Short mmCIF file of C-alpha atoms in Angstrom, two decimals:
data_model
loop_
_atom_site.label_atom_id
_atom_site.label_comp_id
_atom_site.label_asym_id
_atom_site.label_seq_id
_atom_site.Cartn_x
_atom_site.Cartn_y
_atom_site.Cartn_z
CA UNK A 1 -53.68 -26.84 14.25
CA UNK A 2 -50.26 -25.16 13.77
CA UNK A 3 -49.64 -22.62 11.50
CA UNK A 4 -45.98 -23.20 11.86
CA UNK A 5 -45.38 -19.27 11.77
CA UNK A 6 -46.50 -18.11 15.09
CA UNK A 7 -46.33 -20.70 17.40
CA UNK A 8 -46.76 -20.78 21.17
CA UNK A 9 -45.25 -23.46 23.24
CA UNK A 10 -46.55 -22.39 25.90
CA UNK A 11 -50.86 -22.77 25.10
CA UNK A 12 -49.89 -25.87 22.80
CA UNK A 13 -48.77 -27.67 26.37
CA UNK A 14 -50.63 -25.93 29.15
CA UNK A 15 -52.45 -29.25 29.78
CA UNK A 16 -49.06 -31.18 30.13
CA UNK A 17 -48.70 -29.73 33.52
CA UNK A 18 -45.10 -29.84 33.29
CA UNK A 19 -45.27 -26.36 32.38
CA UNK A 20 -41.75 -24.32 33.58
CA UNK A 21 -44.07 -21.96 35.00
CA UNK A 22 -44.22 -24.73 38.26
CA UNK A 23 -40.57 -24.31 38.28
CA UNK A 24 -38.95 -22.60 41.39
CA UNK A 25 -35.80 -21.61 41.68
CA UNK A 26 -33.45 -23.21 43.41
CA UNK A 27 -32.03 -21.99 46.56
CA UNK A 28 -28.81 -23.03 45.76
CA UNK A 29 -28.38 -21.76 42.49
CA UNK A 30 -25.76 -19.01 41.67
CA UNK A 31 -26.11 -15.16 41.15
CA UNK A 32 -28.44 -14.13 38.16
CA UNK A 33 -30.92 -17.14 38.69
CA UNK A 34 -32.57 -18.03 35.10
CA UNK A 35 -35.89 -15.97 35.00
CA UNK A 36 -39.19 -18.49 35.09
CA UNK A 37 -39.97 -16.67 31.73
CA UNK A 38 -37.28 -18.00 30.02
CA UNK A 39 -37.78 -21.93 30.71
CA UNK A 40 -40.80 -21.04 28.27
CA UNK A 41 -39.18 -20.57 25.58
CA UNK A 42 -37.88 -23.00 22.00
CA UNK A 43 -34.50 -23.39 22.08
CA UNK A 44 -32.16 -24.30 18.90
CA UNK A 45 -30.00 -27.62 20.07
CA UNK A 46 -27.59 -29.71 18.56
CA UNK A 47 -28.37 -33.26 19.46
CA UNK A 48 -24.74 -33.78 20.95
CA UNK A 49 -26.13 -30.84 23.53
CA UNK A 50 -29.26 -32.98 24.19
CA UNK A 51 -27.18 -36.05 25.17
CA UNK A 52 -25.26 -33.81 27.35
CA UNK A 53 -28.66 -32.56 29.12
CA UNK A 54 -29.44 -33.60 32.86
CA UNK A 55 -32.65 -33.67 33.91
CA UNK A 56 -33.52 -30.92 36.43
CA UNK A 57 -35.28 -33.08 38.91
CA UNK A 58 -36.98 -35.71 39.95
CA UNK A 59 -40.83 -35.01 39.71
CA UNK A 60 -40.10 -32.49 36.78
CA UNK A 61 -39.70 -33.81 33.55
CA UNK A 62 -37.73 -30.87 32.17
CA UNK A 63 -34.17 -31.12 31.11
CA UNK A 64 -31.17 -28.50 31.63
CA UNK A 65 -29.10 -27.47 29.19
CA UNK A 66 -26.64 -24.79 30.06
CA UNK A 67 -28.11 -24.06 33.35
CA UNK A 68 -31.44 -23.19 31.93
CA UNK A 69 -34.44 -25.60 32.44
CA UNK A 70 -35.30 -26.43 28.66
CA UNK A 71 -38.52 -27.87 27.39
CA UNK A 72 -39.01 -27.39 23.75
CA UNK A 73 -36.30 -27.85 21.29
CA UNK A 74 -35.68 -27.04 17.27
CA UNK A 75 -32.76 -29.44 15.37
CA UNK A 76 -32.33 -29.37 11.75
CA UNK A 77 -31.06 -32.83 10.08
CA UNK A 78 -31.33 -35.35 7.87
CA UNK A 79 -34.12 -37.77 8.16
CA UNK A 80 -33.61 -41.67 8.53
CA UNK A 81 -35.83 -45.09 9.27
CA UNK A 82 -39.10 -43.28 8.75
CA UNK A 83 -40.99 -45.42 10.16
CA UNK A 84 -44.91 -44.56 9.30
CA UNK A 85 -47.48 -46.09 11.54
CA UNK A 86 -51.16 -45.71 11.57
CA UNK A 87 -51.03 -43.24 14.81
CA UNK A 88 -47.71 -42.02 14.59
CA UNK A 89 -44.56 -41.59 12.79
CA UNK A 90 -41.46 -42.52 13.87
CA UNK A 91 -37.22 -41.65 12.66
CA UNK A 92 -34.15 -41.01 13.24
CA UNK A 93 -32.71 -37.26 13.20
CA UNK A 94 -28.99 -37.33 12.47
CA UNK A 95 -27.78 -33.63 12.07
CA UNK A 96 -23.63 -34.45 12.18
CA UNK A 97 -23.03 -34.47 16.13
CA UNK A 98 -25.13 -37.62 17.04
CA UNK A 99 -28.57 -39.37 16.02
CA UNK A 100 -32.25 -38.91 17.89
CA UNK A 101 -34.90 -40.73 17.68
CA UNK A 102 -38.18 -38.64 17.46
CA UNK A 103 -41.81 -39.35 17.11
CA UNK A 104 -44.59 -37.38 15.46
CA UNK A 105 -47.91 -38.18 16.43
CA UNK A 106 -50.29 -38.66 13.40
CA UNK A 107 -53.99 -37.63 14.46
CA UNK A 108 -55.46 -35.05 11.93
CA UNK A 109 -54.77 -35.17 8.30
CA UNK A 110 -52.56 -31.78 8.45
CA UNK A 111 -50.15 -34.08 10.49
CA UNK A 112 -50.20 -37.17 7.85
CA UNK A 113 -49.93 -34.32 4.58
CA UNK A 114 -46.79 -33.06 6.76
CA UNK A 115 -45.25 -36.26 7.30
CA UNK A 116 -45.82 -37.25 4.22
CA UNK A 117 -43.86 -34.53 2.53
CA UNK A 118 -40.68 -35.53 4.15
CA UNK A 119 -38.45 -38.57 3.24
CA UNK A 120 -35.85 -40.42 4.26
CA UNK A 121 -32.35 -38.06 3.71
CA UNK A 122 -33.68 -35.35 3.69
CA UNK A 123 -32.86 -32.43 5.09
CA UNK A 124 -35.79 -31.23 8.11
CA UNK A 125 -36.43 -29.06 10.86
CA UNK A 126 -37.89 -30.23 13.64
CA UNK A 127 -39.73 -28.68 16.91
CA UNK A 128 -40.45 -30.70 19.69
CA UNK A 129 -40.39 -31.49 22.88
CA UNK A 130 -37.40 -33.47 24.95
CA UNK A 131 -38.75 -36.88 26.75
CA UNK A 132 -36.77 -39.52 28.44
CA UNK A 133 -38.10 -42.81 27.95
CA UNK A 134 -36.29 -45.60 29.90
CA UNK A 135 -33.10 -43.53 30.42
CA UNK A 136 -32.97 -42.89 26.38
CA UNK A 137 -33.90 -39.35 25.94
CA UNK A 138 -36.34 -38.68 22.79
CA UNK A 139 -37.92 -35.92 20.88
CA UNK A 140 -41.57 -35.41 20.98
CA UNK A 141 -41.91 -33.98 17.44
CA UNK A 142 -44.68 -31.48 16.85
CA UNK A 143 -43.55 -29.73 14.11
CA UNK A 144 -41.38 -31.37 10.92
CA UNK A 145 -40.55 -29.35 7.63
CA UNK A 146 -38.48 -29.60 4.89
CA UNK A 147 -35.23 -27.78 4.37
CA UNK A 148 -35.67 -25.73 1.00
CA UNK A 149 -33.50 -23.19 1.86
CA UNK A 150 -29.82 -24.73 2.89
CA UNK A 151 -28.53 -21.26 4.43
CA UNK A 152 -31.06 -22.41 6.98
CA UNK A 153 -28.55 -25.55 8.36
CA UNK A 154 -25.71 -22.78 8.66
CA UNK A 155 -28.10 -20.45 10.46
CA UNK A 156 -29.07 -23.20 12.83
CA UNK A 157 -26.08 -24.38 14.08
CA UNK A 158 -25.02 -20.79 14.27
CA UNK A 159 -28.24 -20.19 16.65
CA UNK A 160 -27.38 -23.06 18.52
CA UNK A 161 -24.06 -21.33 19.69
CA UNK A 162 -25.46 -18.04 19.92
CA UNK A 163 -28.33 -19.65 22.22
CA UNK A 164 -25.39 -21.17 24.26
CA UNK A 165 -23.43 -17.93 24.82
CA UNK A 166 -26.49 -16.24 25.76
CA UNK A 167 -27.29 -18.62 28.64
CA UNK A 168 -23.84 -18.70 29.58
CA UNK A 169 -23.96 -14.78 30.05
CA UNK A 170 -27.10 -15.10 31.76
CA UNK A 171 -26.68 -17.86 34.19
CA UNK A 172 -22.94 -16.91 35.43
CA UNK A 173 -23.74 -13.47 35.46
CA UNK A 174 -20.81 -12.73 33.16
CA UNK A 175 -20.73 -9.57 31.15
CA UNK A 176 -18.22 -9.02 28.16
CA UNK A 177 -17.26 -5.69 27.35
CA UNK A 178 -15.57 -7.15 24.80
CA UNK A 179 -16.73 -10.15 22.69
CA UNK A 180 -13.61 -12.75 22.43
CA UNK A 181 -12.32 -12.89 19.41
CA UNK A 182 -13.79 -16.80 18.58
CA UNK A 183 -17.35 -15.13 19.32
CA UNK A 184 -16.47 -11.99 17.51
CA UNK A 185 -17.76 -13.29 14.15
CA UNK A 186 -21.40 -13.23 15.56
CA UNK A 187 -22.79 -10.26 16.44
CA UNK A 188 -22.20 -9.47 20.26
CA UNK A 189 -24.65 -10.79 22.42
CA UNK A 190 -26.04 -7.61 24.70
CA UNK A 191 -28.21 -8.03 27.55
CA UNK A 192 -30.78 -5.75 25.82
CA UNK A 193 -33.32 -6.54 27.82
CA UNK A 194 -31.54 -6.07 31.08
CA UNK A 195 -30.76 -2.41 30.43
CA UNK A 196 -33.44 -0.91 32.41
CA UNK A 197 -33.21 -3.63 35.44
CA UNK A 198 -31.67 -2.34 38.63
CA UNK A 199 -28.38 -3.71 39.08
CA UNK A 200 -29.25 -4.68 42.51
CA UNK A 201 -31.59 -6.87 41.55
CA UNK A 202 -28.17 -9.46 40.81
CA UNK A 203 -27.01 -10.21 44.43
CA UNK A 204 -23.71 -10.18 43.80
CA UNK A 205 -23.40 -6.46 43.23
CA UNK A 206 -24.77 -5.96 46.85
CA UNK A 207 -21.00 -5.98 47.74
CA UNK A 208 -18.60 -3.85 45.25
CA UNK A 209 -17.46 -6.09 42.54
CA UNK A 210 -17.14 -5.18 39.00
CA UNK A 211 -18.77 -8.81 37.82
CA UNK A 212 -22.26 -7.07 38.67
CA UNK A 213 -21.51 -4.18 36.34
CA UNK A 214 -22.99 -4.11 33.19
CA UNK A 215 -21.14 -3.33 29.60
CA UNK A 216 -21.27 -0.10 29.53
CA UNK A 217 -20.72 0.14 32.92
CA UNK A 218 -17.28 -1.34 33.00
CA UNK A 219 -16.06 1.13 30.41
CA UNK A 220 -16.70 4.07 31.67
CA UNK A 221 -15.13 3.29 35.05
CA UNK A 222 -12.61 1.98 33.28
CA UNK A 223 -11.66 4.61 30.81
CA UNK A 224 -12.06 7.03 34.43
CA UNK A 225 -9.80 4.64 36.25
CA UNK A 226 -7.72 4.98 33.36
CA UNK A 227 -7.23 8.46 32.76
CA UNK A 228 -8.18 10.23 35.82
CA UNK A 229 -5.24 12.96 36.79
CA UNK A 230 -5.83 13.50 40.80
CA UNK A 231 -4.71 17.58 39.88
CA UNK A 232 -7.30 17.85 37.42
CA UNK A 233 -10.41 18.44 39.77
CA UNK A 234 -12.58 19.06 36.39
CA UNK A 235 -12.63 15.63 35.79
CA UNK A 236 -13.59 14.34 32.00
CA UNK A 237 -16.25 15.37 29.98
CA UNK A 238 -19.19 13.20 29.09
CA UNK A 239 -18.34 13.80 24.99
CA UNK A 240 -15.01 12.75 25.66
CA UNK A 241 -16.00 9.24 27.41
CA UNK A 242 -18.99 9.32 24.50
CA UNK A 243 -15.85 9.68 21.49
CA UNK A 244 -13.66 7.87 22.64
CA UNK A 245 -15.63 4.68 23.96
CA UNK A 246 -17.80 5.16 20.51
CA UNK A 247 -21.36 5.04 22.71
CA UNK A 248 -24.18 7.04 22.45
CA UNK A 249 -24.47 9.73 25.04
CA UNK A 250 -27.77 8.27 26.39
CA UNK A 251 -25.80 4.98 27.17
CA UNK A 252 -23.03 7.38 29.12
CA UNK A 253 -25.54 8.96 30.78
CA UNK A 254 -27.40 6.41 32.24
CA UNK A 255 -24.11 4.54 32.91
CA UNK A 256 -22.80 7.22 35.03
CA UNK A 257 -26.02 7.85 36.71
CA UNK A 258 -25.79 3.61 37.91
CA UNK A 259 -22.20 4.05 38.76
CA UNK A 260 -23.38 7.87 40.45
CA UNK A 261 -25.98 5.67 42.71
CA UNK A 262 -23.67 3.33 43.88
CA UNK A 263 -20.97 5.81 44.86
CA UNK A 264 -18.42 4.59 42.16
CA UNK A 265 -18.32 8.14 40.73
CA UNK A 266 -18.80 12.04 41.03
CA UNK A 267 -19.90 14.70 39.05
CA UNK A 268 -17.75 17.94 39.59
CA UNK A 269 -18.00 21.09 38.02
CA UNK A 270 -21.13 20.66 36.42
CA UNK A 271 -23.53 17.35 35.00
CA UNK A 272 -21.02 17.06 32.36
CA UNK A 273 -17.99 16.61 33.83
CA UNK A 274 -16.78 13.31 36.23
CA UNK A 275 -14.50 11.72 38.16
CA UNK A 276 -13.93 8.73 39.79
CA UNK A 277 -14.74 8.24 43.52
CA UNK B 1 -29.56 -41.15 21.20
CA UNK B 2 -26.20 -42.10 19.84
CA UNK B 3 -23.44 -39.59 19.41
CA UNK B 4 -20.66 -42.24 18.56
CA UNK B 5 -20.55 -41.10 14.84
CA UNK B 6 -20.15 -37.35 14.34
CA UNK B 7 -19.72 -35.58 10.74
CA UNK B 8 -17.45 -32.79 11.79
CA UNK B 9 -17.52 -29.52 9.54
CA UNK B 10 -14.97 -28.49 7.92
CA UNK B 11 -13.24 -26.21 5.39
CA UNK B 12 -10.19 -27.14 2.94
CA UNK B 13 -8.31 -25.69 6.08
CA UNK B 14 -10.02 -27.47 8.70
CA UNK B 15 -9.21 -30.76 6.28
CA UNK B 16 -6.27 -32.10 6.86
CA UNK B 17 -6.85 -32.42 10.90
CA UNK B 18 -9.21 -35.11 10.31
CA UNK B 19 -7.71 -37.24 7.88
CA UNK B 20 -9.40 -40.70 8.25
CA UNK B 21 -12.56 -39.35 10.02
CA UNK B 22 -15.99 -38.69 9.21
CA UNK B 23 -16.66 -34.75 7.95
CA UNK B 24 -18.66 -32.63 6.10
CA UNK B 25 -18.15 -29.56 4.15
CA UNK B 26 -20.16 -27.58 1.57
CA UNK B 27 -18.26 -26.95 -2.20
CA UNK B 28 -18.82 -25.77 -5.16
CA UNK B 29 -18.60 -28.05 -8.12
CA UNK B 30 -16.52 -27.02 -10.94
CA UNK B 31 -15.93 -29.96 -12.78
CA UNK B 32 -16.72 -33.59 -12.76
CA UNK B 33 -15.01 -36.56 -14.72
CA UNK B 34 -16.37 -40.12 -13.81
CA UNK B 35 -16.54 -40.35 -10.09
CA UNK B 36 -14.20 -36.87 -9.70
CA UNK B 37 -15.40 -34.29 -8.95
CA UNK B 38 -12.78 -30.78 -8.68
CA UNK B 39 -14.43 -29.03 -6.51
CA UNK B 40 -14.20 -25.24 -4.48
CA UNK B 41 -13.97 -24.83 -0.56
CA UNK B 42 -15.66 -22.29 1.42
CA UNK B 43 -12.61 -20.93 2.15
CA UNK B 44 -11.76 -20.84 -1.62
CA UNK B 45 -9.23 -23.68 -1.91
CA UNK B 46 -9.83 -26.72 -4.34
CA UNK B 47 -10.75 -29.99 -3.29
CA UNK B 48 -11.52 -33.14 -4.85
CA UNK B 49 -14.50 -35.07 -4.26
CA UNK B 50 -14.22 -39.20 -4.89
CA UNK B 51 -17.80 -40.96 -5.73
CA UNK B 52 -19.94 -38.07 -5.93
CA UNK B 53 -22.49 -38.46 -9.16
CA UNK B 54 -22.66 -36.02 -12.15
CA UNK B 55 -24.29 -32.55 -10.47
CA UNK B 56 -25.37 -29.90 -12.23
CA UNK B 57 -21.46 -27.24 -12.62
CA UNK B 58 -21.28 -24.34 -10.13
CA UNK B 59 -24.06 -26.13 -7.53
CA UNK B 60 -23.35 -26.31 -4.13
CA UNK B 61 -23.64 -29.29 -2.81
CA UNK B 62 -23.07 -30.77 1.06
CA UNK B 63 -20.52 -33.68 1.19
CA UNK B 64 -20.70 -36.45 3.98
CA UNK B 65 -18.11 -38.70 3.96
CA UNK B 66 -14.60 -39.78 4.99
CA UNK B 67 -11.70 -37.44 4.52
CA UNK B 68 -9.04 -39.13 2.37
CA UNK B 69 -6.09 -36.76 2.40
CA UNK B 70 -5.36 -32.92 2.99
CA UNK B 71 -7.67 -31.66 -0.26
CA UNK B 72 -9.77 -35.01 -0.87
CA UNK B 73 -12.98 -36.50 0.54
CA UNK B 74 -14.32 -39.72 -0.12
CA UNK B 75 -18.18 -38.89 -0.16
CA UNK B 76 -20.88 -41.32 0.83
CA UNK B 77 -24.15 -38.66 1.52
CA UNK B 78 -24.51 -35.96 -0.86
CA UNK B 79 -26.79 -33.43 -0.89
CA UNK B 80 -27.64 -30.41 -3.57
CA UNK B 81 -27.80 -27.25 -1.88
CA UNK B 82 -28.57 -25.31 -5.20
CA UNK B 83 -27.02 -22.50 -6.91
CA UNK B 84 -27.03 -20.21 -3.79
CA UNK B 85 -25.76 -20.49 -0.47
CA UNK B 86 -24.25 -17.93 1.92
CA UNK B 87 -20.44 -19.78 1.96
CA UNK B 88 -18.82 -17.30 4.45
CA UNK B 89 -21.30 -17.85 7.07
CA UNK B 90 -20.62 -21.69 6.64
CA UNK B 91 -17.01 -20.68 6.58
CA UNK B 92 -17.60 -19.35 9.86
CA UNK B 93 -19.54 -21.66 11.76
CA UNK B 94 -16.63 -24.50 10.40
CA UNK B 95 -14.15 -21.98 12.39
CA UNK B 96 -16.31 -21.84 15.64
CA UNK B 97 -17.39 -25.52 15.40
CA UNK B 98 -13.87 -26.49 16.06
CA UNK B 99 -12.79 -23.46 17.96
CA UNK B 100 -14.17 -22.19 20.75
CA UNK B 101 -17.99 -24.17 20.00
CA UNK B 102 -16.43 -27.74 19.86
CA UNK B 103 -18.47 -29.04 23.13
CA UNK B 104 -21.32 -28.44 21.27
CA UNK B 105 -21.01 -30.49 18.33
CA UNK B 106 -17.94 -33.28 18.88
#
């Protein structure tokens, strides 16, 4: 039933009808709403961010964690009170910030052959899905494997945090043009797949505030700001703003044709040269 | 769901701010006499390791336990993580744990 390498959430529960696709955004909810596409999705948790998780209303049965509507989880941890039963399978996942309890149902023999290759303290990685049963919140296991590789426990928690930063960014609209230096040891998170979206489609750029400009953005308007000489009508080069902020020259281009459009900036003597408006 | 009893990760750093509390590190075994094991941090320092069972030399191996001073741990879950494992990225998920990620594991 699962191959375990490409799995879809989203055909494994269409007959749940709790889908996220039901989901509406909320009227009240702040600049940069989380797309519908994106409550979808399996997100790496630590069980101390599951106890932390509200639920996101009353008739849904989804959960929010950082801002984003969440409905299918992965954990790795160690296994305890494996309980086997003829229909399902029930323990405890502990994985160092707090213990869940989680249930596998058992109906086809792939699911007892899994279950049965996982004991108690070991290490396992789980996919499931988040339930709340009498105000104690649960995992709906559908996946459980063992750990055989252990750089997979670093690589988890290490998802979890890059998971949170990248909801973060997305829900309060922040952009970094510089990672801090605690989140400098992962690799920056980009909004990759933002970089073609209109920058009007975030509400709060309709009125001129730098919190709706994107990365690259910010630096060239800054660098402009920075070192624009009111005698020089020339203006600076593109290769100059493409050396010295150390980004490719399609990434200046399109940045100054976004800042161009909304009026922030000018070319002058020719395509290659700008100033700030 | 019961977050009461956290293993916090740490380094031989990271050690000594949770003397009396529940951690867990990764080391590499060097050398074990009885129930001591000498053993090496992620972040290269030595630390001892009280209770742990003869493992195989130069394993890694995942301690759970209660941290007795600034370079010893009293282990009571052990686990063998093998003869490989990427120590600088567990080195640097101990850092952000604590730092700037705490909320999401203590």
């Amino acid at each position: 039933m699962f191959s375990g390498s490409q799995f879809d959430a989203t055909t494994a529960f269409s007959g749940g009808g709790f889908m996220a696709s039901q989901s509406t955004n909320l009227s009240d909810s702040s600049p940069a709403p989380a797309k519908s596409r994106e409550t979808q999705g399996l997100i790496p948790v630590t069980v101390k961010q599951i106890s932390e998780a509200s639920h996101s209303g009353d008739e849904k049965s989804n959960f929010v964690i950082n801002g984003i509507d969440v409905n299918n989880v992965t954990l790795v941890g160690m296994m305890f009170e494996k309980t086997e039963r003829t229909t399902d399978v029930n323990f405890v996942l502990d994985d160092g910030t707090g213990r869940i309890k989680c249930r596998r149902w058992v109906n086809e023999s792939f699911d007892t052959k899994e279950m049965e290759e996982v004991q108690d303290g070991m290490y396992v990685r789980v996919y499931g899905h988040l339930k709340s049963f009498q105000g104690v919140k649960q995992l709906v296991a559908f996946s459980v494997r063992p750990v055989t590789n252990f750089d997979e426990i670093s690589f988890h928690f290490i998802d979890c945090i890059h998971n949170h930063l990248h909801s973060k960014i997305k829900v309060e609209g922040i952009t970094h043009a510089n990672p801090s230096s605690g989140s400098s040891l992962i690799a920056p998170v980009k909004n990759a797949s933002n970089g073609s979206q209109e920058p009007s489609s975030n509400p709060g750029y309709a009125q001129y505030s730098v919190d709706g400009l994107k990365d690259c953005d910010k630096l060239v308007i800054d660098y402009l700001q920075q070192h624009s000489d009111m005698s020089d009508e020339r203006g600076i080069h593109v290769d100059e703003l493409s050396r010295e902020l150390k980004l490719p020259m399609d990434k200046i281009m399109l940045a100054l044709k976004t800042l161009g459009d909304d009026g922030l900036v000018y070319s002058t003597i020719d395509d290659y040269h700008y100033k700030q408006a | 769901m019961d977050t009461s009893n956290p293993a916090v990760f740490v380094n031989a750093e990271l050690l000594p701010n949770f003397i009396g509390k529940k951690v867990r590190t990764v080391v590499k075994v060097n050398q074990c006499d009885g129930g001591v094991t000498a053993a090496k941090s992620t972040d290269d320092k030595d630390l001892t390791v009280n209770g742990l069972p003869q493992v195989p030399l130069l394993n890694y191996v995942e301690v759970i336990g209660i941290a007795e001073s600034n370079h010893s741990i009293n282990a009571e879950i052990w686990t063998d993580f093998g003869t490989t494992f990427d120590t600088n990225s567990y080195n640097q998920l101990c850092q952000l744990a604590n730092g700037e990620f705490r909320s999401l594991f203590l």
